[in-house]
Amino acid sequence: SQTIHQWPATLVQPVGSPLSLECTVEGTSNPNLYWYRQAAGRGLQLLFYSVGIGQISSEVPQNLSASRPQDRQFILSSKKLLLSDSGFYLCAWSPGRINEQFFGPGTRLTVL
Amino acid sequence: SQKIEQNSEALNIQEGKTATLTCNYTNYSPAYLQWYRQDPGRGPVFLLLIRENEKEKRKERLKVTFDTTLKQSLFHITASQPADSATYLCALDVDTGGFKTIFGAGTRLFVKA
């Protein structure tokens, strides 16, 4: 069966520090991969999605970036965090077009 | 831009009753619409997907309708239970490629015993 992993589960970082969140999927190949951010009490904001290795689509211009170095690995990064980057970061995968998305456990990021 | 609206106020119902949640959208004609459940501190969990050519879909105690003329989806939970208490999100595809999905803010449901 397929599983999706995210780490770390929680993270507290100072303003201006770098960020790297990792997401990996097991049990499937060539998944579509997604990064979302959810602010407290708000909906999910799509940040990036990828349909293949090295293919990244950015939805929100900001100080975040994403990379997909391997088929089942998706990384969210920042060179300098802002206070507004705080939130709940969720990685998800789907088997293809018009399919449900399967979410990871999320990373709670607090920028102080 | 595409917009999804869900009832921002929480829905409180009595156990055993039917809960009905609404999802309205504007400025797009999605090929399909999805509903997810999210518990506090957890990632959303997929519940149902309905395509534009389907009027209704059922899964156990869940029922979803999709009215492309009204640009609205209704999500029903029959014989609701306290364990159904959660936030329910609707989502729709917003590009022809089918890869990009946007989510509503969700409606919080409380089922009282």
Tab-separated table of C-alpha atoms in Angstrom:
chain	number	residue	atom	x	y	z
A	1	SER	CA	0.000	0.000	0.000
A	2	GLN	CA	1.008	3.594	-0.462
A	3	THR	CA	2.221	5.791	2.361
A	4	ILE	CA	3.352	9.379	2.542
A	5	HIS	CA	5.837	10.712	5.048
A	6	GLN	CA	6.597	14.251	6.123
A	7	TRP	CA	9.157	15.534	8.538
A	8	PRO	CA	9.659	17.131	10.865
A	9	ALA	CA	6.257	17.116	12.568
A	10	THR	CA	6.868	20.447	14.276
A	11	LEU	CA	9.452	23.125	13.753
A	12	VAL	CA	10.212	26.451	15.413
A	13	GLN	CA	12.521	28.700	13.461
A	14	PRO	CA	13.721	32.300	13.848
A	15	VAL	CA	12.942	34.921	11.234
A	16	GLY	CA	15.594	34.944	8.527
A	17	SER	CA	16.632	31.330	8.981
A	18	PRO	CA	16.504	28.763	6.162
A	19	LEU	CA	13.896	26.037	5.834
A	20	SER	CA	13.815	22.552	4.386
A	21	LEU	CA	10.775	20.309	4.650
A	22	GLU	CA	10.840	16.875	3.108
A	23	CYS	CA	8.084	14.665	1.806
A	24	THR	CA	8.437	11.133	0.479
A	25	VAL	CA	5.916	8.708	-0.952
A	26	GLU	CA	6.189	4.937	-0.879
A	27	GLY	CA	4.383	2.261	-2.814
A	28	THR	CA	3.686	4.135	-6.045
A	29	SER	CA	5.562	5.534	-9.000
A	30	ASN	CA	5.333	8.832	-10.891
A	31	PRO	CA	2.865	10.423	-8.479
A	32	ASN	CA	1.696	13.998	-8.755
A	33	LEU	CA	3.026	15.814	-5.702
A	34	TYR	CA	1.694	18.889	-3.955
A	35	TRP	CA	2.678	21.334	-1.206
A	36	TYR	CA	-0.064	23.216	0.614
A	37	ARG	CA	-0.029	25.675	3.495
A	38	GLN	CA	-2.895	26.077	5.919
A	39	ALA	CA	-3.059	29.097	8.211
A	40	ALA	CA	-4.929	28.699	11.486
A	41	GLY	CA	-8.659	28.387	10.816
A	42	ARG	CA	-8.184	28.826	7.092
A	43	GLY	CA	-8.365	26.698	3.988
A	44	LEU	CA	-5.529	25.042	2.129
A	45	GLN	CA	-3.420	27.272	-0.065
A	46	LEU	CA	-1.718	25.471	-2.951
A	47	LEU	CA	1.951	26.438	-3.050
A	48	PHE	CA	3.559	24.082	-5.577
A	49	TYR	CA	2.725	20.999	-7.569
A	50	SER	CA	4.825	18.634	-9.624
A	51	VAL	CA	3.874	16.105	-12.282
A	52	GLY	CA	7.379	14.672	-12.700
A	53	ILE	CA	11.010	14.845	-11.656
A	54	GLY	CA	12.331	18.376	-11.998
A	55	GLN	CA	8.920	19.727	-13.027
A	56	ILE	CA	7.629	22.301	-10.561
A	57	SER	CA	4.664	24.625	-10.937
A	58	SER	CA	4.534	27.553	-8.548
A	59	GLU	CA	1.198	28.973	-7.560
A	60	VAL	CA	2.115	31.718	-5.137
A	61	PRO	CA	5.049	34.111	-5.659
A	62	GLN	CA	6.852	34.251	-2.339
A	63	ASN	CA	10.091	33.357	-0.676
A	64	LEU	CA	9.467	29.622	-0.874
A	65	SER	CA	10.725	27.178	-3.473
A	66	ALA	CA	10.215	23.505	-4.180
A	67	SER	CA	12.274	20.782	-5.767
A	68	ARG	CA	11.699	17.203	-6.831
A	69	PRO	CA	15.096	15.521	-7.014
A	70	GLN	CA	13.635	12.013	-7.166
A	71	ASP	CA	10.373	10.542	-8.366
A	72	ARG	CA	8.876	10.171	-4.903
A	73	GLN	CA	10.607	13.002	-3.060
A	74	PHE	CA	9.345	16.562	-2.794
A	75	ILE	CA	11.196	19.260	-0.869
A	76	LEU	CA	9.978	22.675	0.238
A	77	SER	CA	12.666	25.249	0.959
A	78	SER	CA	13.269	28.834	1.903
A	79	LYS	CA	16.471	30.810	2.177
A	80	LYS	CA	15.055	33.284	4.684
A	81	LEU	CA	11.856	32.695	6.623
A	82	LEU	CA	9.326	35.430	7.291
A	83	LEU	CA	6.851	35.640	10.156
A	84	SER	CA	4.078	35.138	7.595
A	85	ASP	CA	5.518	31.735	6.681
A	86	SER	CA	4.132	30.258	9.895
A	87	GLY	CA	1.469	27.660	9.304
A	88	PHE	CA	0.640	24.018	8.794
A	89	TYR	CA	2.434	22.617	5.748
A	90	LEU	CA	0.912	19.635	4.045
A	91	CYS	CA	2.334	17.430	1.340
A	92	ALA	CA	-0.005	15.361	-0.802
A	93	TRP	CA	0.160	12.957	-3.703
A	94	SER	CA	-2.274	11.756	-6.327
A	95	PRO	CA	-1.957	8.910	-8.834
A	96	GLY	CA	-2.748	11.109	-11.810
A	97	ARG	CA	-5.320	13.417	-13.248
A	98	ILE	CA	-8.773	13.543	-11.783
A	99	ASN	CA	-7.863	11.581	-8.719
A	100	GLU	CA	-8.202	12.087	-5.038
A	101	GLN	CA	-5.235	13.432	-3.116
A	102	PHE	CA	-3.641	11.650	-0.196
A	103	PHE	CA	-2.168	13.889	2.445
A	104	GLY	CA	0.766	13.466	4.763
A	105	PRO	CA	0.636	14.168	8.510
A	106	GLY	CA	1.813	17.754	8.051
A	107	THR	CA	4.506	19.974	9.567
A	108	ARG	CA	3.571	22.686	12.027
A	109	LEU	CA	5.983	25.581	11.396
A	110	THR	CA	6.252	28.508	13.764
A	111	VAL	CA	8.460	31.411	12.782
A	112	LEU	CA	9.410	33.666	15.684
B	1	SER	CA	-10.226	34.291	-10.171
B	2	GLN	CA	-11.813	31.045	-9.105
B	3	LYS	CA	-13.524	31.142	-5.758
B	4	ILE	CA	-14.955	28.480	-3.472
B	5	GLU	CA	-17.318	29.355	-0.650
B	6	GLN	CA	-18.301	27.122	2.227
B	7	ASN	CA	-20.354	28.041	5.268
B	8	SER	CA	-17.873	29.750	7.548
B	9	GLU	CA	-20.049	29.242	10.584
B	10	ALA	CA	-19.956	25.926	12.378
B	11	LEU	CA	-22.862	23.560	11.935
B	12	ASN	CA	-24.282	22.045	15.110
B	13	ILE	CA	-26.681	19.125	14.825
B	14	GLN	CA	-28.100	16.408	17.018
B	15	GLU	CA	-26.963	12.830	16.719
B	16	GLY	CA	-29.083	10.849	14.291
B	17	LYS	CA	-30.026	13.860	12.170
B	18	THR	CA	-28.817	14.568	8.648
B	19	ALA	CA	-26.058	17.131	8.263
B	20	THR	CA	-26.028	19.148	5.028
B	21	LEU	CA	-22.996	21.178	4.046
B	22	THR	CA	-22.844	23.554	1.096
B	23	CYS	CA	-20.083	24.377	-1.348
B	24	ASN	CA	-20.541	27.152	-3.905
B	25	TYR	CA	-18.060	28.158	-6.555
B	26	THR	CA	-17.680	30.925	-9.115
B	27	ASN	CA	-15.731	31.758	-12.248
B	28	TYR	CA	-15.007	28.232	-13.329
B	29	SER	CA	-16.578	25.069	-14.649
B	30	PRO	CA	-14.826	22.193	-12.897
B	31	ALA	CA	-14.747	18.740	-14.388
B	32	TYR	CA	-15.050	17.248	-10.915
B	33	LEU	CA	-15.465	18.179	-7.291
B	34	GLN	CA	-14.161	16.456	-4.172
B	35	TRP	CA	-15.006	16.388	-0.481
B	36	TYR	CA	-12.484	15.803	2.283
B	37	ARG	CA	-12.634	15.431	6.047
B	38	GLN	CA	-10.044	17.099	8.265
B	39	ASP	CA	-9.584	16.510	11.978
B	40	PRO	CA	-7.656	19.051	14.112
B	41	GLY	CA	-3.915	18.857	13.558
B	42	ARG	CA	-4.225	16.257	10.818
B	43	GLY	CA	-4.104	16.229	7.045
B	44	PRO	CA	-7.362	16.038	5.070
B	45	VAL	CA	-8.748	12.632	4.195
B	46	PHE	CA	-10.504	12.036	0.886
B	47	LEU	CA	-14.187	11.106	1.085
B	48	LEU	CA	-15.906	11.402	-2.287
B	49	LEU	CA	-15.324	12.607	-5.836
B	50	ILE	CA	-18.147	13.547	-8.197
B	51	ARG	CA	-17.757	14.368	-11.868
B	52	GLU	CA	-19.567	17.094	-13.767
B	53	ASN	CA	-21.774	14.601	-15.567
B	54	GLU	CA	-22.867	12.968	-12.298
B	55	LYS	CA	-25.740	14.472	-10.368
B	56	GLU	CA	-25.354	12.429	-7.211
B	57	LYS	CA	-22.946	10.033	-5.585
B	58	ARG	CA	-23.266	7.927	-2.444
B	59	LYS	CA	-20.914	6.129	-0.120
B	60	GLU	CA	-22.349	4.504	2.977
B	61	ARG	CA	-23.934	7.361	4.990
B	62	LEU	CA	-22.495	10.040	2.712
B	63	LYS	CA	-24.172	11.625	-0.288
B	64	VAL	CA	-22.875	14.327	-2.590
B	65	THR	CA	-24.797	16.255	-5.224
B	66	PHE	CA	-23.306	18.410	-7.960
B	67	ASP	CA	-25.370	21.072	-9.724
B	68	THR	CA	-23.253	22.663	-12.450
B	69	THR	CA	-26.024	25.142	-13.288
B	70	LEU	CA	-26.209	26.474	-9.755
B	71	LYS	CA	-22.452	25.980	-9.351
B	72	GLN	CA	-23.103	24.207	-6.085
B	73	SER	CA	-22.383	20.948	-4.333
B	74	LEU	CA	-24.226	19.637	-1.300
B	75	PHE	CA	-22.669	17.120	1.077
B	76	HIS	CA	-24.998	15.090	3.291
B	77	ILE	CA	-24.210	12.862	6.250
B	78	THR	CA	-27.233	10.797	7.243
B	79	ALA	CA	-27.721	9.326	10.713
B	80	SER	CA	-24.915	11.532	11.959
B	81	GLN	CA	-22.743	10.429	14.868
B	82	PRO	CA	-20.480	12.348	17.268
B	83	ALA	CA	-17.538	10.721	15.468
B	84	ASP	CA	-18.555	12.652	12.344
B	85	SER	CA	-17.542	15.887	14.073
B	86	ALA	CA	-14.752	17.408	11.975
B	87	THR	CA	-14.102	20.052	9.340
B	88	TYR	CA	-15.276	19.193	5.841
B	89	LEU	CA	-13.541	20.695	2.831
B	90	CYS	CA	-14.679	20.831	-0.743
B	91	ALA	CA	-12.188	21.040	-3.572
B	92	LEU	CA	-12.377	21.457	-7.319
B	93	ASP	CA	-10.022	21.308	-10.251
B	94	VAL	CA	-9.267	24.655	-11.818
B	95	ASP	CA	-7.220	23.859	-14.886
B	96	THR	CA	-7.761	21.743	-17.960
B	97	GLY	CA	-4.815	19.547	-17.067
B	98	GLY	CA	-6.592	18.290	-14.009
B	99	PHE	CA	-3.567	18.665	-11.777
B	100	LYS	CA	-4.360	21.872	-9.958
B	101	THR	CA	-6.943	21.728	-7.206
B	102	ILE	CA	-8.171	24.505	-4.951
B	103	PHE	CA	-9.838	23.951	-1.593
B	104	GLY	CA	-12.534	25.801	0.255
B	105	ALA	CA	-11.930	26.968	3.817
B	106	GLY	CA	-14.156	24.206	5.161
B	107	THR	CA	-17.185	23.953	7.406
B	108	ARG	CA	-16.807	22.745	10.974
B	109	LEU	CA	-19.436	20.178	11.944
B	110	PHE	CA	-20.317	19.361	15.546
B	111	VAL	CA	-22.604	16.401	16.213
B	112	LYS	CA	-24.026	16.327	19.732
B	113	ALA	CA	-24.872	13.065	21.452
